[in-house]
Tab-separated table of C-alpha atoms in Angstrom:
chain	number	residue	atom	x	y	z
A	20	ALA	CA	-32.042	0.224	17.564
A	21	GLN	CA	-31.291	-2.504	15.143
A	22	SER	CA	-29.697	-5.979	15.194
A	23	VAL	CA	-28.689	-8.704	13.255
A	24	THR	CA	-28.904	-12.383	13.958
A	25	GLN	CA	-27.187	-15.323	11.625
A	26	LEU	CA	-28.640	-18.160	13.277
A	27	ASP	CA	-25.967	-20.575	12.272
A	28	SER	CA	-22.372	-20.051	13.286
A	29	HIS	CA	-21.499	-23.062	11.218
A	30	VAL	CA	-22.883	-24.942	7.861
A	31	SER	CA	-21.379	-27.718	6.306
A	32	VAL	CA	-23.163	-28.945	2.856
A	33	SER	CA	-21.686	-31.433	0.144
A	34	GLU	CA	-20.351	-29.647	-3.177
A	35	GLY	CA	-23.404	-29.440	-5.559
A	36	THR	CA	-25.848	-29.223	-3.013
A	37	PRO	CA	-27.510	-26.051	-2.108
A	38	VAL	CA	-26.816	-23.698	0.465
A	39	LEU	CA	-28.578	-21.707	2.811
A	40	LEU	CA	-27.471	-19.315	5.125
A	41	ARG	CA	-29.993	-17.918	7.534
A	42	CYS	CA	-30.087	-14.586	8.636
A	43	ASN	CA	-32.674	-12.322	10.494
A	44	TYR	CA	-32.969	-8.748	11.092
A	45	SER	CA	-34.571	-6.245	13.324
A	46	SER	CA	-34.633	-2.079	12.466
A	47	SER	CA	-36.492	0.851	13.280
A	48	TYR	CA	-36.798	1.804	9.555
A	49	SER	CA	-36.526	0.537	6.128
A	50	PRO	CA	-33.256	-0.706	6.183
A	51	SER	CA	-30.596	-1.728	3.573
A	52	LEU	CA	-28.928	-5.245	3.918
A	53	PHE	CA	-25.939	-6.747	2.742
A	54	TRP	CA	-24.261	-10.209	2.675
A	55	TYR	CA	-20.315	-10.040	2.662
A	56	VAL	CA	-17.694	-12.961	2.410
A	57	GLN	CA	-14.368	-13.214	3.710
A	58	HIS	CA	-12.146	-15.872	2.363
A	59	PRO	CA	-9.568	-17.200	4.555
A	60	ASN	CA	-6.947	-14.244	5.226
A	61	LYS	CA	-8.353	-12.161	2.844
A	62	GLY	CA	-10.954	-9.039	3.555
A	63	LEU	CA	-14.910	-9.019	3.057
A	64	GLN	CA	-16.287	-8.748	-0.385
A	65	LEU	CA	-19.532	-7.771	-1.253
A	66	LEU	CA	-21.766	-10.249	-2.594
A	67	LEU	CA	-25.035	-8.434	-2.827
A	68	LYS	CA	-27.069	-5.669	-1.103
A	69	TYR	CA	-31.182	-4.934	-0.752
A	70	THR	CA	-31.722	-1.421	-0.795
A	71	SER	CA	-35.541	-1.476	-1.368
A	72	ALA	CA	-36.002	-2.387	-4.713
A	73	ALA	CA	-36.542	-5.812	-5.675
A	74	THR	CA	-37.088	-8.220	-2.896
A	75	LEU	CA	-35.143	-10.999	-4.639
A	76	VAL	CA	-31.534	-9.352	-4.939
A	77	LYS	CA	-28.813	-11.305	-7.022
A	78	GLY	CA	-25.359	-11.158	-6.288
A	79	ILE	CA	-22.085	-12.439	-7.462
A	80	ASN	CA	-21.017	-16.180	-8.094
A	81	GLY	CA	-24.489	-17.640	-8.051
A	82	PHE	CA	-25.571	-16.026	-4.476
A	83	GLU	CA	-29.239	-14.300	-4.222
A	84	ALA	CA	-30.980	-13.388	-1.126
A	85	GLU	CA	-34.811	-12.801	-0.671
A	86	PHE	CA	-35.913	-9.985	1.433
A	87	LYS	CA	-38.898	-10.783	3.500
A	88	LYS	CA	-40.356	-7.767	5.559
A	89	SER	CA	-42.920	-10.108	7.063
A	90	GLU	CA	-40.334	-12.694	8.476
A	91	THR	CA	-37.633	-10.061	9.123
A	92	SER	CA	-35.181	-12.343	7.211
A	93	PHE	CA	-32.854	-11.876	4.417
A	94	HIS	CA	-31.387	-15.439	3.661
A	95	LEU	CA	-28.539	-16.082	1.518
A	96	THR	CA	-28.767	-18.899	-1.117
A	97	LYS	CA	-26.973	-20.696	-3.632
A	98	PRO	CA	-28.556	-23.683	-6.001
A	99	SER	CA	-25.252	-25.407	-6.104
A	100	ALA	CA	-22.157	-25.242	-3.856
A	101	HIS	CA	-18.575	-24.997	-4.955
A	102	MET	CA	-15.584	-25.703	-2.947
A	103	SER	CA	-14.332	-22.386	-3.530
A	104	ASP	CA	-17.623	-20.858	-1.380
A	105	ALA	CA	-15.982	-22.212	1.905
A	106	ALA	CA	-15.535	-18.876	3.672
A	107	GLU	CA	-17.200	-16.839	6.419
A	108	TYR	CA	-20.276	-15.003	5.538
A	109	PHE	CA	-21.555	-12.049	7.051
A	110	CYS	CA	-24.857	-10.686	6.918
A	111	VAL	CA	-24.643	-6.809	7.840
A	112	VAL	CA	-27.812	-4.296	8.318
A	113	SER	CA	-27.659	-0.554	7.675
A	114	ASP	CA	-30.150	1.933	9.199
A	115	LEU	CA	-31.068	5.576	7.871
A	116	ARG	CA	-27.874	7.035	8.992
A	117	GLY	CA	-25.667	4.707	6.759
A	118	GLY	CA	-22.008	4.478	6.468
A	119	ALA	CA	-19.816	2.381	8.999
A	120	ASP	CA	-21.518	4.012	11.855
A	121	GLY	CA	-24.835	2.851	10.890
A	122	LEU	CA	-23.763	-0.596	10.050
A	123	THR	CA	-24.152	-3.701	12.412
A	124	PHE	CA	-22.960	-6.777	11.431
A	125	GLY	CA	-23.835	-10.367	12.454
A	126	LYS	CA	-21.534	-12.678	14.074
A	127	GLY	CA	-20.916	-14.623	10.586
A	128	THR	CA	-21.404	-18.379	9.674
A	129	HIS	CA	-18.676	-20.271	8.329
A	130	LEU	CA	-19.437	-22.488	5.345
A	131	ILE	CA	-17.844	-25.627	4.797
A	132	ILE	CA	-18.030	-27.282	1.886
A	133	GLN	CA	-17.496	-31.329	1.603
A	134	PRO	CA	-15.735	-32.731	-1.454
B	11	ASP	CA	-13.346	-0.726	-10.357
B	12	THR	CA	-14.214	-1.085	-6.511
B	13	GLU	CA	-10.809	-1.505	-5.155
B	14	VAL	CA	-9.080	-0.824	-1.902
B	15	THR	CA	-5.466	-1.185	-1.534
B	16	GLN	CA	-3.638	-1.543	1.687
B	17	THR	CA	-0.089	-2.163	2.723
B	18	PRO	CA	1.758	-3.960	4.323
B	19	LYS	CA	-0.188	-7.086	4.011
B	20	HIS	CA	1.882	-8.202	7.288
B	21	LEU	CA	3.515	-6.172	9.923
B	22	VAL	CA	5.173	-7.403	12.768
B	23	MET	CA	6.272	-4.943	15.385
B	24	GLY	CA	7.391	-4.655	18.788
B	25	MET	CA	5.509	-2.920	21.497
B	26	THR	CA	8.274	0.186	21.412
B	27	ASN	CA	8.163	0.303	17.930
B	28	LYS	CA	6.447	3.163	15.311
B	29	LYS	CA	4.704	1.846	12.377
B	30	SER	CA	1.987	2.992	9.952
B	31	LEU	CA	-0.589	1.192	7.817
B	32	LYS	CA	-1.491	2.450	4.791
B	33	CYS	CA	-4.384	2.678	2.494
B	34	GLU	CA	-5.758	3.992	-0.967
B	35	GLN	CA	-8.755	4.014	-2.849
B	36	HIS	CA	-9.374	5.781	-6.556
B	37	MET	CA	-13.187	5.289	-6.388
B	38	GLY	CA	-13.767	9.108	-5.660
B	39	HIS	CA	-15.271	8.116	-2.497
B	40	ARG	CA	-15.497	10.758	0.092
B	41	ALA	CA	-15.762	8.384	3.236
B	42	MET	CA	-12.876	6.315	4.377
B	43	TYR	CA	-12.712	3.796	7.583
B	44	TRP	CA	-10.556	1.744	9.694
B	45	TYR	CA	-11.718	-1.525	11.223
B	46	LYS	CA	-10.089	-3.759	13.559
B	47	GLN	CA	-10.938	-8.053	13.345
B	48	LYS	CA	-9.991	-10.629	15.715
B	49	ALA	CA	-10.103	-14.310	14.661
B	50	LYS	CA	-13.522	-15.495	14.371
B	51	LYS	CA	-15.193	-12.150	14.915
B	52	PRO	CA	-16.980	-9.424	12.944
B	53	PRO	CA	-15.141	-6.455	12.412
B	54	GLU	CA	-15.257	-3.513	14.388
B	55	LEU	CA	-15.468	0.100	13.639
B	56	MET	CA	-12.560	2.321	14.610
B	57	PHE	CA	-12.473	5.495	12.948
B	58	VAL	CA	-14.444	7.101	10.315
B	59	TYR	CA	-13.377	9.938	8.085
B	60	SER	CA	-15.992	12.057	6.268
B	61	TYR	CA	-14.449	14.648	3.512
B	62	GLU	CA	-10.984	14.111	4.893
B	63	LYS	CA	-12.575	14.932	8.340
B	64	LEU	CA	-12.435	12.512	11.592
B	65	SER	CA	-16.241	12.088	12.168
B	66	ILE	CA	-16.114	9.090	14.218
B	67	ASN	CA	-13.414	7.747	17.123
B	68	GLU	CA	-15.225	4.910	18.480
B	69	SER	CA	-13.277	4.977	21.917
B	70	VAL	CA	-10.213	3.895	20.537
B	71	PRO	CA	-6.617	3.976	22.574
B	72	SER	CA	-4.392	6.935	21.470
B	73	ARG	CA	-1.867	4.403	20.717
B	74	PHE	CA	-3.696	4.360	17.301
B	75	SER	CA	-3.683	7.394	15.772
B	76	PRO	CA	-5.563	8.208	12.132
B	77	GLU	CA	-4.454	10.532	9.338
B	78	CYS	CA	-6.525	11.826	6.057
B	79	PRO	CA	-3.936	13.445	3.679
B	80	ASN	CA	-6.201	13.632	0.961
B	81	SER	CA	-9.250	12.025	-0.076
B	82	SER	CA	-7.649	8.961	-1.588
B	83	LEU	CA	-5.304	8.072	1.038
B	84	LEU	CA	-5.745	7.131	5.005
B	85	ASN	CA	-2.954	5.991	7.400
B	86	LEU	CA	-3.047	4.743	10.714
B	87	HIS	CA	-0.078	5.436	12.790
B	88	LEU	CA	0.716	2.877	15.690
B	89	HIS	CA	2.842	3.279	18.435
B	90	ALA	CA	3.501	1.369	21.798
B	91	LEU	CA	0.739	-1.270	21.482
B	92	GLN	CA	0.171	-4.014	23.346
B	93	PRO	CA	0.372	-7.749	22.110
B	94	GLU	CA	-3.971	-7.898	22.249
B	95	ASP	CA	-3.890	-5.191	19.558
B	96	SER	CA	-2.779	-7.949	17.264
B	97	ALA	CA	-5.434	-8.303	14.511
B	98	LEU	CA	-6.392	-7.751	11.230
B	99	TYR	CA	-6.789	-3.898	10.272
B	100	LEU	CA	-9.390	-3.315	7.451
B	101	CYS	CA	-10.020	-0.308	5.456
B	102	ALA	CA	-13.082	0.453	3.678
B	103	SER	CA	-14.272	2.986	2.023
B	104	SER	CA	-17.860	4.476	0.374
B	105	GLN	CA	-19.257	7.320	-1.858
B	106	GLY	CA	-20.442	9.242	1.141
B	107	THR	CA	-21.663	8.179	4.950
B	108	GLY	CA	-25.502	7.844	4.164
B	109	GLY	CA	-26.694	4.327	2.928
B	110	ASN	CA	-23.853	3.751	0.657
B	111	THR	CA	-22.134	0.519	0.024
B	112	ILE	CA	-18.923	0.343	1.929
B	113	TYR	CA	-15.940	-1.531	0.066
B	114	PHE	CA	-13.143	-3.036	1.981
B	115	GLY	CA	-9.526	-3.731	1.753
B	116	GLU	CA	-7.841	-7.309	1.656
B	117	GLY	CA	-6.289	-5.899	5.175
B	118	SER	CA	-3.026	-5.565	7.067
B	119	TRP	CA	-2.387	-8.596	9.088
B	120	LEU	CA	-0.649	-6.858	12.788
B	121	THR	CA	1.550	-8.901	15.007
B	122	VAL	CA	2.391	-6.969	18.083
B	123	VAL	CA	5.493	-8.849	19.750
């Protein structure tokens, strides 16, 4: 069985300051891990994915995430927040089966950007 | 081009109506999915089509009826819905069902009155 825990339901940062969204996972296999972003009234957009290549993964819009097997973590970071980053972020783990039936979503983290 | 297109963007329907949600992708993906998302919750898987055949039905009520006319199109037929079915319905696709990235559409907002 696999699971995903997003440690914060809400994160609030000031524009121009760093962003850290935390995600821990458990999986019986070597997982694939994803971060998706959902802006208000929009669908989910893929930010980045980890699939057992480099442990530091760079995504779109300046986001990156580091896979740490020893800590079973896949935290999402960005050096400097922008107002347009305000959105819901989902950490997702995929097991060996892959596809939608193998996906487990975290509950989401709502990112608030203060001006 | 990683685009999944959904229509309509918004739909209001009565409990006795019959309507359909449509989804299209031209990425050559062979797996397509329907998800339901309630406010402030993660998406919940409803159906999976693989090579145009229904492979997963997550115990969805029969008032939701999926259809995959060809490898690029996916429909969700709606009939006799309940107000609690009001939600964002997301279509997604992937190259296959094994370890591939899933790409989502913008969703169709459904309100049942």
